[in-house]
mmCIF file of C-alpha atoms and ligand atoms in Angstrom:
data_model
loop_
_atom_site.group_PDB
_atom_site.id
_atom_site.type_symbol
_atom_site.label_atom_id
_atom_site.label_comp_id
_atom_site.label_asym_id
_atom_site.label_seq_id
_atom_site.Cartn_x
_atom_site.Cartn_y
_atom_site.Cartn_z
ATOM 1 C CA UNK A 58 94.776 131.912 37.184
ATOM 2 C CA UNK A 59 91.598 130.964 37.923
ATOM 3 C CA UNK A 60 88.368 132.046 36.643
ATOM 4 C CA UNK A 61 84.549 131.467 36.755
ATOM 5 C CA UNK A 62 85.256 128.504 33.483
ATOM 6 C CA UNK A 63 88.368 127.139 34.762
ATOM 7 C CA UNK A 64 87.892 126.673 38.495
ATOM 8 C CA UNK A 65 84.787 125.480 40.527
ATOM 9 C CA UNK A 66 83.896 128.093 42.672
ATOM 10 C CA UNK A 67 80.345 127.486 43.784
ATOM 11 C CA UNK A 68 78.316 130.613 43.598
ATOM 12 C CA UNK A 69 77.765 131.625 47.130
ATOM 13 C CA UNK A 70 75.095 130.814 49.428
ATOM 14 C CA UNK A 71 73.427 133.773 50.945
ATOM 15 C CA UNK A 72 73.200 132.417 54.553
ATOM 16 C CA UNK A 73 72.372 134.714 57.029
ATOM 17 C CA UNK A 74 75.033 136.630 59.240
ATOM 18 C CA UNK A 75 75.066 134.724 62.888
ATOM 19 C CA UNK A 76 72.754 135.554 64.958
ATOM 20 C CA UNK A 77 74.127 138.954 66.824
ATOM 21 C CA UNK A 78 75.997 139.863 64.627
ATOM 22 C CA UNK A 79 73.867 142.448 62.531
ATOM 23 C CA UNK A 80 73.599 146.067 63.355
ATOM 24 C CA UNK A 81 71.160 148.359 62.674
ATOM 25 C CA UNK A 82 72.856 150.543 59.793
ATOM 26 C CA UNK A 83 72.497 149.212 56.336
ATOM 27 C CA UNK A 84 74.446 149.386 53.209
ATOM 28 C CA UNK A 85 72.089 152.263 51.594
ATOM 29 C CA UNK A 86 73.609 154.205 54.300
ATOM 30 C CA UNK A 87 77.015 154.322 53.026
ATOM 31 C CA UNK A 88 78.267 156.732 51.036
ATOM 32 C CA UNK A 89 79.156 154.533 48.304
ATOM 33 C CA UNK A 90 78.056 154.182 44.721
ATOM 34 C CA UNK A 91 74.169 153.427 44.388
ATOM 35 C CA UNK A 92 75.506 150.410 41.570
ATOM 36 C CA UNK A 93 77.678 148.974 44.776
ATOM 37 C CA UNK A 94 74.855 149.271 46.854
ATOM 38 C CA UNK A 95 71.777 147.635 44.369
ATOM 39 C CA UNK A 96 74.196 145.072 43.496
ATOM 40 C CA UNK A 97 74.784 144.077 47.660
ATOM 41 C CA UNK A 98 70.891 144.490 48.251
ATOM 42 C CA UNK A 99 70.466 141.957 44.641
ATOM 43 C CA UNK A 100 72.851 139.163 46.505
ATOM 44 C CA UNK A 101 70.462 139.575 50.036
ATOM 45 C CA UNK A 102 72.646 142.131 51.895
ATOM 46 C CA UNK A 103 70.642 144.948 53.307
ATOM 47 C CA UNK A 104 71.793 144.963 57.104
ATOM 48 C CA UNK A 105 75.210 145.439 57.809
ATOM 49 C CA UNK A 106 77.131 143.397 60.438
ATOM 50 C CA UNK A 107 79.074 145.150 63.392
ATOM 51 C CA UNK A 108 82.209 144.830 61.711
ATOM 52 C CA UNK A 109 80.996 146.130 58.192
ATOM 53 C CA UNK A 110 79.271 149.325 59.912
ATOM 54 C CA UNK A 111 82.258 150.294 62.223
ATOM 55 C CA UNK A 112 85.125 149.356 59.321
ATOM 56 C CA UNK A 113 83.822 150.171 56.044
ATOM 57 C CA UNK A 114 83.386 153.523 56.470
ATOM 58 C CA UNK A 115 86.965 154.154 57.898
ATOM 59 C CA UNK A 116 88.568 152.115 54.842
ATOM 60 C CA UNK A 117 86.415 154.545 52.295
ATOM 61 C CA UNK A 118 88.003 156.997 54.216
ATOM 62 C CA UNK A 119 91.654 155.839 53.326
ATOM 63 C CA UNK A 120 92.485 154.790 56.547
ATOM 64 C CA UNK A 121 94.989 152.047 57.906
ATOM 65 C CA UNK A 122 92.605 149.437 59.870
ATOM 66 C CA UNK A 123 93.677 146.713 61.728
ATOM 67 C CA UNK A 124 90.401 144.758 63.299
ATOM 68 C CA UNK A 125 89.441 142.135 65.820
ATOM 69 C CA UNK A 126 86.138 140.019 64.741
ATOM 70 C CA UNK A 127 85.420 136.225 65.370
ATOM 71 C CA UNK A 128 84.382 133.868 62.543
ATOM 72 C CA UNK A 129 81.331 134.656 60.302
ATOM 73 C CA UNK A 130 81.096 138.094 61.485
ATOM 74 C CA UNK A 131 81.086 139.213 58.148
ATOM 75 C CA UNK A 132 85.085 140.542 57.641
ATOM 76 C CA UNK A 133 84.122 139.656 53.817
ATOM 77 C CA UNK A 134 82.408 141.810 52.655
ATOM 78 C CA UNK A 135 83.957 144.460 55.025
ATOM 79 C CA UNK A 136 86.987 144.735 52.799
ATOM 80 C CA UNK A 137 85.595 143.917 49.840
ATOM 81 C CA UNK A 138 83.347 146.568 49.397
ATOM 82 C CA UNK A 139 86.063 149.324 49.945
ATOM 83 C CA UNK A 140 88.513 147.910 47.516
ATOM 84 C CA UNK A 141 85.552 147.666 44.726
ATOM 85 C CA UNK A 142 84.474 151.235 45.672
ATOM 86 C CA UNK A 143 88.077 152.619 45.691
ATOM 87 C CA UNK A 144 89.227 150.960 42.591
ATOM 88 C CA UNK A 145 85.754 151.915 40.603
ATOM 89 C CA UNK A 146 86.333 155.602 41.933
ATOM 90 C CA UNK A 147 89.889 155.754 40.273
ATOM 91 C CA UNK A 148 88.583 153.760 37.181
ATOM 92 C CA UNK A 149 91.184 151.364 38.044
ATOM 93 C CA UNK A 150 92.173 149.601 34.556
ATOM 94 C CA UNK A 151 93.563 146.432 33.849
ATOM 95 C CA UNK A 152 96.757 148.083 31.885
ATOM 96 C CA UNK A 153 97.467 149.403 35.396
ATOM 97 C CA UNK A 154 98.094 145.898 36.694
ATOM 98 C CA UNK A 155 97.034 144.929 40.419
ATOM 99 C CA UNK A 156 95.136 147.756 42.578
ATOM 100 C CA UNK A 157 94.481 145.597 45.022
ATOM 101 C CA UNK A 158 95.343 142.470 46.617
ATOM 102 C CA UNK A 159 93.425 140.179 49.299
ATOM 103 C CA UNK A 160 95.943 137.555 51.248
ATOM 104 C CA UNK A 161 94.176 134.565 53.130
ATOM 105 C CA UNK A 162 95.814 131.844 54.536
ATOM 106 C CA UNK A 163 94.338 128.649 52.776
ATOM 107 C CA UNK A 164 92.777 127.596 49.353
ATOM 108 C CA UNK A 165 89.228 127.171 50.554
ATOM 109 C CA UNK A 166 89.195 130.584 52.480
ATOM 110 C CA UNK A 167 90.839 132.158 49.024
ATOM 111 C CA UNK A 168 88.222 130.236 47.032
ATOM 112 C CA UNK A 169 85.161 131.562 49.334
ATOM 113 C CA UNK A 170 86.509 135.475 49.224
ATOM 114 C CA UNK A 171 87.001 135.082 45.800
ATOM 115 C CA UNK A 172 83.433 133.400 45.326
ATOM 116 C CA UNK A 173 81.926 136.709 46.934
ATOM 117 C CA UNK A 174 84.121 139.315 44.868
ATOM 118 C CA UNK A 175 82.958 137.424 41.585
ATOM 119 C CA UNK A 176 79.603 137.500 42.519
ATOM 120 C CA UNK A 177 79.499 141.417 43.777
ATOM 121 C CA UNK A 178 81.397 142.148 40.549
ATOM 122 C CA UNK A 179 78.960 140.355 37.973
ATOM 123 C CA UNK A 180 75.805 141.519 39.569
ATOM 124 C CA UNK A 181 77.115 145.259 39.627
ATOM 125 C CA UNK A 182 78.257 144.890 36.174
ATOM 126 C CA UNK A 183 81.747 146.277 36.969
ATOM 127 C CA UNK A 184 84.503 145.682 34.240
ATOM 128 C CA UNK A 185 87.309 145.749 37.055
ATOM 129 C CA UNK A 186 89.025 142.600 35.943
ATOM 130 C CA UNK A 187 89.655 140.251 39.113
ATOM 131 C CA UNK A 188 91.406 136.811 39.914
ATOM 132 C CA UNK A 189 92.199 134.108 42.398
ATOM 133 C CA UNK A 190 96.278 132.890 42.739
ATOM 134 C CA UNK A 191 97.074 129.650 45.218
ATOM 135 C CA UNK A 192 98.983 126.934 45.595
ATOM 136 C CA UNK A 193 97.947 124.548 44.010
ATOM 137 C CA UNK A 194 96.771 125.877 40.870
ATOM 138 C CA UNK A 195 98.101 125.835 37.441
ATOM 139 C CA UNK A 196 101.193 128.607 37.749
ATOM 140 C CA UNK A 197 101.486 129.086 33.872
ATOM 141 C CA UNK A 198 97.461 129.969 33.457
ATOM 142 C CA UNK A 199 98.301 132.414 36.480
ATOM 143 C CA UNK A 200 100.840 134.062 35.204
ATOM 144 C CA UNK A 201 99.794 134.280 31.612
ATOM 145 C CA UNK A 202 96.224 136.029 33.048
ATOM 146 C CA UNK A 203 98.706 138.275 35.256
ATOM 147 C CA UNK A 204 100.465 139.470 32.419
ATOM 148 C CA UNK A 205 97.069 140.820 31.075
ATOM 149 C CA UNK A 206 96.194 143.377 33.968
ATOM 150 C CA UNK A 207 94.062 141.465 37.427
ATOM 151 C CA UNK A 208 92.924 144.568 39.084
ATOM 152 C CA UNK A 209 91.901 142.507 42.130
ATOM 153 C CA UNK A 210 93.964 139.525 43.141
ATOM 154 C CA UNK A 211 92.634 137.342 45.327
ATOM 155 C CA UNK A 212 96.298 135.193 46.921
ATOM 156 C CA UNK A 213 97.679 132.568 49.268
ATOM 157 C CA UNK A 214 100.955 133.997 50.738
ATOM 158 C CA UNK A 215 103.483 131.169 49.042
ATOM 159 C CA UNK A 216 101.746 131.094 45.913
ATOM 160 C CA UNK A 217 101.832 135.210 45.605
ATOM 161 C CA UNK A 218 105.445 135.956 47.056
ATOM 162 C CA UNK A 219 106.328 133.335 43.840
ATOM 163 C CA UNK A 220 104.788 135.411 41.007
ATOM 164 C CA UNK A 221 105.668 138.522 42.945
ATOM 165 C CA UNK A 222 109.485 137.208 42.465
ATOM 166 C CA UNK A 223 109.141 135.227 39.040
ATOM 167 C CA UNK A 224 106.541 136.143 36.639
ATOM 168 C CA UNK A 225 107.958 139.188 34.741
ATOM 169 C CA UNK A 226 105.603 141.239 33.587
ATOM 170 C CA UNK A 227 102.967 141.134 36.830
ATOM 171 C CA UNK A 228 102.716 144.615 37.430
ATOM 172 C CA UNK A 229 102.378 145.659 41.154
ATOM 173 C CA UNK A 230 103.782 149.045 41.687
ATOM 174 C CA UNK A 231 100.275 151.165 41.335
ATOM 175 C CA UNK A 232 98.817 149.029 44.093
ATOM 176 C CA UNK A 233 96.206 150.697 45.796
ATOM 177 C CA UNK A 234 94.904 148.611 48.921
ATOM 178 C CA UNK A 235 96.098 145.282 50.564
ATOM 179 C CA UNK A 236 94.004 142.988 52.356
ATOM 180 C CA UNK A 237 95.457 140.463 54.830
ATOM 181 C CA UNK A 238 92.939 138.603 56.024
ATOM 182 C CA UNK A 239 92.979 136.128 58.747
ATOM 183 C CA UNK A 240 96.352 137.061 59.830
ATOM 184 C CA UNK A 241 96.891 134.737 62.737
ATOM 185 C CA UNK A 242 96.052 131.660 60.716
ATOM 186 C CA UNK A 243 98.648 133.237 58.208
ATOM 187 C CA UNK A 244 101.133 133.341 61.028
ATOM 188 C CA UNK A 245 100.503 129.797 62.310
ATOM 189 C CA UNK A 246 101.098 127.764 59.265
ATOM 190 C CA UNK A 247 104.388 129.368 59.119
ATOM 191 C CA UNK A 248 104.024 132.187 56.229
ATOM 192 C CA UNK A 249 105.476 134.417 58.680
ATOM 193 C CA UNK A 250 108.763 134.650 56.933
ATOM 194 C CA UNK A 251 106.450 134.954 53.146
ATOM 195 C CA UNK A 252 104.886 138.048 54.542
ATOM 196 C CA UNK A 253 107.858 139.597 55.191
ATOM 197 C CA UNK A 254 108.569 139.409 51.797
ATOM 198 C CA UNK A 255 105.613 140.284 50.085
ATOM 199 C CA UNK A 256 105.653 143.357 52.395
ATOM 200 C CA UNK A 257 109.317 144.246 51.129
ATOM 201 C CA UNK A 258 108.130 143.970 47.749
ATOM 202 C CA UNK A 259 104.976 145.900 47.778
ATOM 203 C CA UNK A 260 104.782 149.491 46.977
ATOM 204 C CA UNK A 261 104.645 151.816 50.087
ATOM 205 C CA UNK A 262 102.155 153.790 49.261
ATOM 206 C CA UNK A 263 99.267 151.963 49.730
ATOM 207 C CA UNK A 264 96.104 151.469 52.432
ATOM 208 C CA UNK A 265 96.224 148.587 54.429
ATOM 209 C CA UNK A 266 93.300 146.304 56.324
ATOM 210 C CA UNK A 267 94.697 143.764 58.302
ATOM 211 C CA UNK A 268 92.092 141.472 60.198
ATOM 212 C CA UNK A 269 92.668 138.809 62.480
ATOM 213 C CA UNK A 270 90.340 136.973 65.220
ATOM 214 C CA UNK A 271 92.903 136.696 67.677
ATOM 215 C CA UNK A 272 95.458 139.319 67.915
ATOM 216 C CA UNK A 273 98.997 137.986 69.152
ATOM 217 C CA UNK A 274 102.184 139.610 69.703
ATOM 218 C CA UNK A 275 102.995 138.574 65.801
ATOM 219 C CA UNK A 276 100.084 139.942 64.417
ATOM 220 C CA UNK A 277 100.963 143.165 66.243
ATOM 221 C CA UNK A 278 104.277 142.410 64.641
ATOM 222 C CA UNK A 279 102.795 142.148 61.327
ATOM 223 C CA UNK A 280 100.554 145.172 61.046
ATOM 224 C CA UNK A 281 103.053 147.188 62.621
ATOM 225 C CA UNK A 282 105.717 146.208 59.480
ATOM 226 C CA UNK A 283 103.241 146.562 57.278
ATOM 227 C CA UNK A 284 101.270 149.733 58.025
ATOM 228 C CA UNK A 285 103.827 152.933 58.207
ATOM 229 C CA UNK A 286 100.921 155.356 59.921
ATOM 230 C CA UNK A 287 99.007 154.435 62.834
ATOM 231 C CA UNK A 288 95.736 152.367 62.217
ATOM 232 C CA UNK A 289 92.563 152.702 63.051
ATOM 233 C CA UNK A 290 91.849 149.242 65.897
ATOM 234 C CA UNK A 291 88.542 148.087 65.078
ATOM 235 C CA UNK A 292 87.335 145.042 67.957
ATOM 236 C CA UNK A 293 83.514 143.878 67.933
ATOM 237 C CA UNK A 294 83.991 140.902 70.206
ATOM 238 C CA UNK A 295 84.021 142.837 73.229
ATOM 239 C CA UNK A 296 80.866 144.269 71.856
ATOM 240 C CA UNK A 297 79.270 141.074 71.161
ATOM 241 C CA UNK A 298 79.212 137.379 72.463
ATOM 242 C CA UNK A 299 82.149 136.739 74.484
ATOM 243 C CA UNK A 300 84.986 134.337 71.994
ATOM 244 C CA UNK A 301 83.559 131.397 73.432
ATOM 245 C CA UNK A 302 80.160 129.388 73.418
ATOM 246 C CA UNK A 303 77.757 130.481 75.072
ATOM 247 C CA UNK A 304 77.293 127.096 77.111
ATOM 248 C CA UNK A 305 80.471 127.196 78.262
ATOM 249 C CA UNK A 306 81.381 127.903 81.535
ATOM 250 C CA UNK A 307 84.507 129.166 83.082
ATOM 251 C CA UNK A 308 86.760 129.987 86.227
ATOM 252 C CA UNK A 309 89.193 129.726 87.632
ATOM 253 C CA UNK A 310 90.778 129.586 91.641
ATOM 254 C CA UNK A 311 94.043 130.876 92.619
ATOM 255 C CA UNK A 312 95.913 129.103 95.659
ATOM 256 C CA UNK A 313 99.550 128.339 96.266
ATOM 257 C CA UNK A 314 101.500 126.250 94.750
ATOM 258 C CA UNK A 315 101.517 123.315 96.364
ATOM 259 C CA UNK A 316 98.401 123.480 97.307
ATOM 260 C CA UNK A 317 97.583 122.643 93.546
ATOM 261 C CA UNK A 318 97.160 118.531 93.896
ATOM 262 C CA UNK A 319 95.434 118.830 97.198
ATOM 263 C CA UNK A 320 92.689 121.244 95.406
ATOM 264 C CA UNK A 321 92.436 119.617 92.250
ATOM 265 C CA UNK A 322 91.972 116.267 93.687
ATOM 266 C CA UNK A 323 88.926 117.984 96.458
ATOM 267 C CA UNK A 324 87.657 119.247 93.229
ATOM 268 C CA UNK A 325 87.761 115.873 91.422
ATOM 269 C CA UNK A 326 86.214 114.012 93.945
ATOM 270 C CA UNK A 327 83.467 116.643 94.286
ATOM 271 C CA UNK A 328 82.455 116.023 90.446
ATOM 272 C CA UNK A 329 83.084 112.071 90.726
ATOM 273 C CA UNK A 330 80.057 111.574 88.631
ATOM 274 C CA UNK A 331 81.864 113.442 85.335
ATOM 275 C CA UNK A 332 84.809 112.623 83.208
ATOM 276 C CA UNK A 333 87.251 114.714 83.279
ATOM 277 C CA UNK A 334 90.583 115.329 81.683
ATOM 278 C CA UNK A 335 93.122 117.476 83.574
ATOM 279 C CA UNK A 336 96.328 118.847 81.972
ATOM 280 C CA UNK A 337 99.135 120.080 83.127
ATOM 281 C CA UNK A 338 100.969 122.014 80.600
ATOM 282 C CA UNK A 339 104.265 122.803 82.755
ATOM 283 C CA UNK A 340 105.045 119.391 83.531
ATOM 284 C CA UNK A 341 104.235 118.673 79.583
ATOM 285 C CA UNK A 342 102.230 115.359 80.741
ATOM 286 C CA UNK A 343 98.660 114.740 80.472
ATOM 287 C CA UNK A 344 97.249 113.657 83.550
ATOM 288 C CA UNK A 345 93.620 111.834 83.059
ATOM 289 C CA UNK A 346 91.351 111.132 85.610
ATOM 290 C CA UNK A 347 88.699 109.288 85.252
ATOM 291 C CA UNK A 348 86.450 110.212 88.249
ATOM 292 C CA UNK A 349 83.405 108.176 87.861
ATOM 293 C CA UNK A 350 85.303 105.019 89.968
ATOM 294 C CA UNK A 351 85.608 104.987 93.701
ATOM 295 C CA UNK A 352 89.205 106.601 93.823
ATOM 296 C CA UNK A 353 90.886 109.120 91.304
ATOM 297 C CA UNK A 354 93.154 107.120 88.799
ATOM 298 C CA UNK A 355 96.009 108.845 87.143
ATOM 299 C CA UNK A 356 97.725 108.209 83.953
ATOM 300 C CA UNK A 357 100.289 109.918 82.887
ATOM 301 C CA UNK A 358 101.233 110.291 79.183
ATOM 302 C CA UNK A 359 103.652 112.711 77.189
ATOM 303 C CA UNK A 360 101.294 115.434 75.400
ATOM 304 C CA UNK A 361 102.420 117.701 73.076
ATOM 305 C CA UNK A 362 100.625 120.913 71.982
ATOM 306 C CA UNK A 363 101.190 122.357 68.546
ATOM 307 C CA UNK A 364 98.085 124.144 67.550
ATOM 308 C CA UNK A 365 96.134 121.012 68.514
ATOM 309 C CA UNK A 366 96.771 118.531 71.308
ATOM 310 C CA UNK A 367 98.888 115.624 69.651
ATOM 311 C CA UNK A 368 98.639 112.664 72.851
ATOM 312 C CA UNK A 369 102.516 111.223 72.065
ATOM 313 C CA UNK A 370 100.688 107.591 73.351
ATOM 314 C CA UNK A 371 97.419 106.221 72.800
ATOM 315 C CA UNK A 372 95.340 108.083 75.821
ATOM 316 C CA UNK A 373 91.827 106.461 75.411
ATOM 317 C CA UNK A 374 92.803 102.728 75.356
ATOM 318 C CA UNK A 375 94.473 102.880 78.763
ATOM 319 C CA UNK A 376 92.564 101.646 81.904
ATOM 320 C CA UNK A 377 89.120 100.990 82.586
ATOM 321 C CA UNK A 378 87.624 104.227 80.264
ATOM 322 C CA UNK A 379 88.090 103.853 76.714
ATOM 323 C CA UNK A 380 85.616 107.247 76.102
ATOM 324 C CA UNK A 381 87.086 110.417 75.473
ATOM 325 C CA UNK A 382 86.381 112.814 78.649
ATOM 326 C CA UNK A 383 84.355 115.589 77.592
ATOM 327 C CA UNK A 384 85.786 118.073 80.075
ATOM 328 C CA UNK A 385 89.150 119.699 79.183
ATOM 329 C CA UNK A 386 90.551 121.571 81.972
ATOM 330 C CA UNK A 387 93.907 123.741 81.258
ATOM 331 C CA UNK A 388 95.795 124.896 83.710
HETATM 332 P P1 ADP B 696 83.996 136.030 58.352
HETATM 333 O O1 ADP B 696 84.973 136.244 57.226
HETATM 334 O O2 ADP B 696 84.020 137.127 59.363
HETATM 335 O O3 ADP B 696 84.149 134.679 58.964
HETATM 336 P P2 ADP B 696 82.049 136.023 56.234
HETATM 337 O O4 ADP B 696 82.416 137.265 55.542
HETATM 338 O O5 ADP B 696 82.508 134.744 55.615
HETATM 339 O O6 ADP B 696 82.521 136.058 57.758
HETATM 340 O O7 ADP B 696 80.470 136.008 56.440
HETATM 341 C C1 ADP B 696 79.838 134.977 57.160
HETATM 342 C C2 ADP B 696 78.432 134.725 56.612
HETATM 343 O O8 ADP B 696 77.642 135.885 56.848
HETATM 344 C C3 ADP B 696 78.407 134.509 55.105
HETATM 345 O O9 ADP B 696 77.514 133.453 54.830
HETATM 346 C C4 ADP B 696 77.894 135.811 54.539
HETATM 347 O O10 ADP B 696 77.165 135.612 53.342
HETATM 348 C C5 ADP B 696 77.008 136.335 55.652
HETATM 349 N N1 ADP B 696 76.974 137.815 55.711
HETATM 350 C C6 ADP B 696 78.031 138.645 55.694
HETATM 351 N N2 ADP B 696 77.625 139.918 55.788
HETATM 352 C C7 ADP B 696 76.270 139.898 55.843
HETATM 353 C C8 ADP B 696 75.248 140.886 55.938
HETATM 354 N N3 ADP B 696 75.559 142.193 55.996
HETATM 355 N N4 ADP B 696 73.964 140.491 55.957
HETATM 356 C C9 ADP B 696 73.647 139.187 55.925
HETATM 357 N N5 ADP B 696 74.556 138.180 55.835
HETATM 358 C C10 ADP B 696 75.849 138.523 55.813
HETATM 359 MG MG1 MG B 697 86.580 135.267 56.495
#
């Protein structure tokens, strides 16, 4: 297990919510506890963001919630502040084991949420015992501090389907809330299968908050096995910014097929003065063009895609451009 004296978890850095991303409700108009609420205003949280104003008060009122929100929108403190609230409420104890448990997909994310809980926790005063599970850590020190009652467990997937399994004693079945956060990262380094599980194993009766940035047919998958009402959809992106910078610009052209070459190639010789990479994902080559010569070049190389773009042969060494295009263009 790790704690404040075992683990370095740097206290965290107040840094300001992205631009945008602030509404215009703050935390002292929740109807939480005024301790909650003097403890978020001590750590520099007055303002809440988009995600916190339209969530948080649909999780204090019990309900299912699966939401949409981008990267430093502020899905923290969004389901931490419910699970403190409902756990304080029910003067959760530690000889009632776990009341609630946050999943994230990696050791650093774990290590950040956990960071924040720690923080609210101490500066509220609150005697809710809480810890932080992952791979990677010490299992023994885990399970020994399990054994003693963590009323908020902070978990990788692998790391808590193995004391969920193994370490007799870790007591799970009053569990009040479950947090899994990040979902589609979950999904994509293959926990898929671990969720499952851990969802099998939980108690039923529970309230669950399920946020992801992207949601994809398995993340539909996975708050649809692991919510048994219907939950309340929470999206801010379509509110906000759109999911990509601002700078960038998009489009696209439909023609027939084999028109294709003909307009990609009018198109290439129309922006000879850029670099520009071209691929074309059905064929599974790479086709690069480098456009600032008289004539279009082609090279064709094998390409795989697997989260990020793997080039199966060394792309930038062949022909006369060693740079890497800055344009990516997918078809
Ligand atoms: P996400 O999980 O959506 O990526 P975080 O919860 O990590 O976002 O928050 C991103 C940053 O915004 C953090 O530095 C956090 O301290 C800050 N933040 C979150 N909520 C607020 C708020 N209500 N007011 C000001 N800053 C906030
Ligand atoms: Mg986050």
């Amino acid at each position: 297990m790790s704690s404040a004296e075992e683990e370095e978890i740097p206290v965290q850095e107040v840094v300001p919510a992205r631009s945008g991303v602030l509404s215009e409700v703050g935390f002292a108009e929740l109807s939480i506890s005024t301790t909650t609420k003097s403890a978020l205003a001590g750590l520099g949280f007055n303002k809440m963001t988009h995600i916190q104003s339209r969530s948080i008060p649909q999780s204090l009122a019990g309900k299912d919630i699966v939401g949409a929100a981008k990267t430093g929108s502020g899905k923290t403190l969004a389901f931490l502040v419910p699970i403190i609230e409902l756990l304080i409420n029910v003067q959760f104890t530690r000889k009632q084991g776990t009341g609630a448990i946050v999943i994230s997909p990696t050791r650093e994310l774990s290590l950040q949420i956990y960071g924040v809980l720690r923080d609210l926790m101490e500066k509220a005063r609150y005697t809710q015992t809480h810890g932080l599970i992952m791979g990677g850590s010490n299992r023994k020190a885990e399970a020994d501090k399990l054994l003693k009652g963590v009323s908020i467990l902070v978990a990788t997937p692998g790391r808590l389907l193995d004391h969920l399994q193994n370490t007799k004693g870790f007591m799970f079945s009053r569990l009040q809330i479950l947090v899994i956060d990040e979902a589609d990262r979950i999904l994509e380094q293959g926990f898929e299968e671990d969720m499952h599980h851990i969802i099998r194993l939980l108690p039923k009766q529970r309230q669950t908050i399920l946020f992801s940035a992207t949601q994809t047919k398995k993340v539909e998958d996975l708050a649809r096995l692991s919510m048994s009402g219907s939950p309340v959809f929470i999206g801010v992106d379509d509110e906000a910014a759109s999911s990509t910078v601002e700078t960038l610009q998009q489009g696209y052209v439909s023609c027939p097929a084999e028109n294709r070459f003909l307009l990609l190639f009018t198109f290439l010789k129309k922006n000879k003065n850029k670099k520009i990479m071209v691929s074309l994902l059905g064929l599974g080559v790479l086709v690069y063009i480098h456009a600032d010569i008289q004539c279009v070049q082609f090279a064709a190389v094998p390409v795989k895609f697997s989260g990020t773009w793997e080039f199966t042969t060394p792309v930038w060494t062949r022909g006369p451009c060693t740079e890497r295009p800055p344009i990516l263009l997918l078809q």
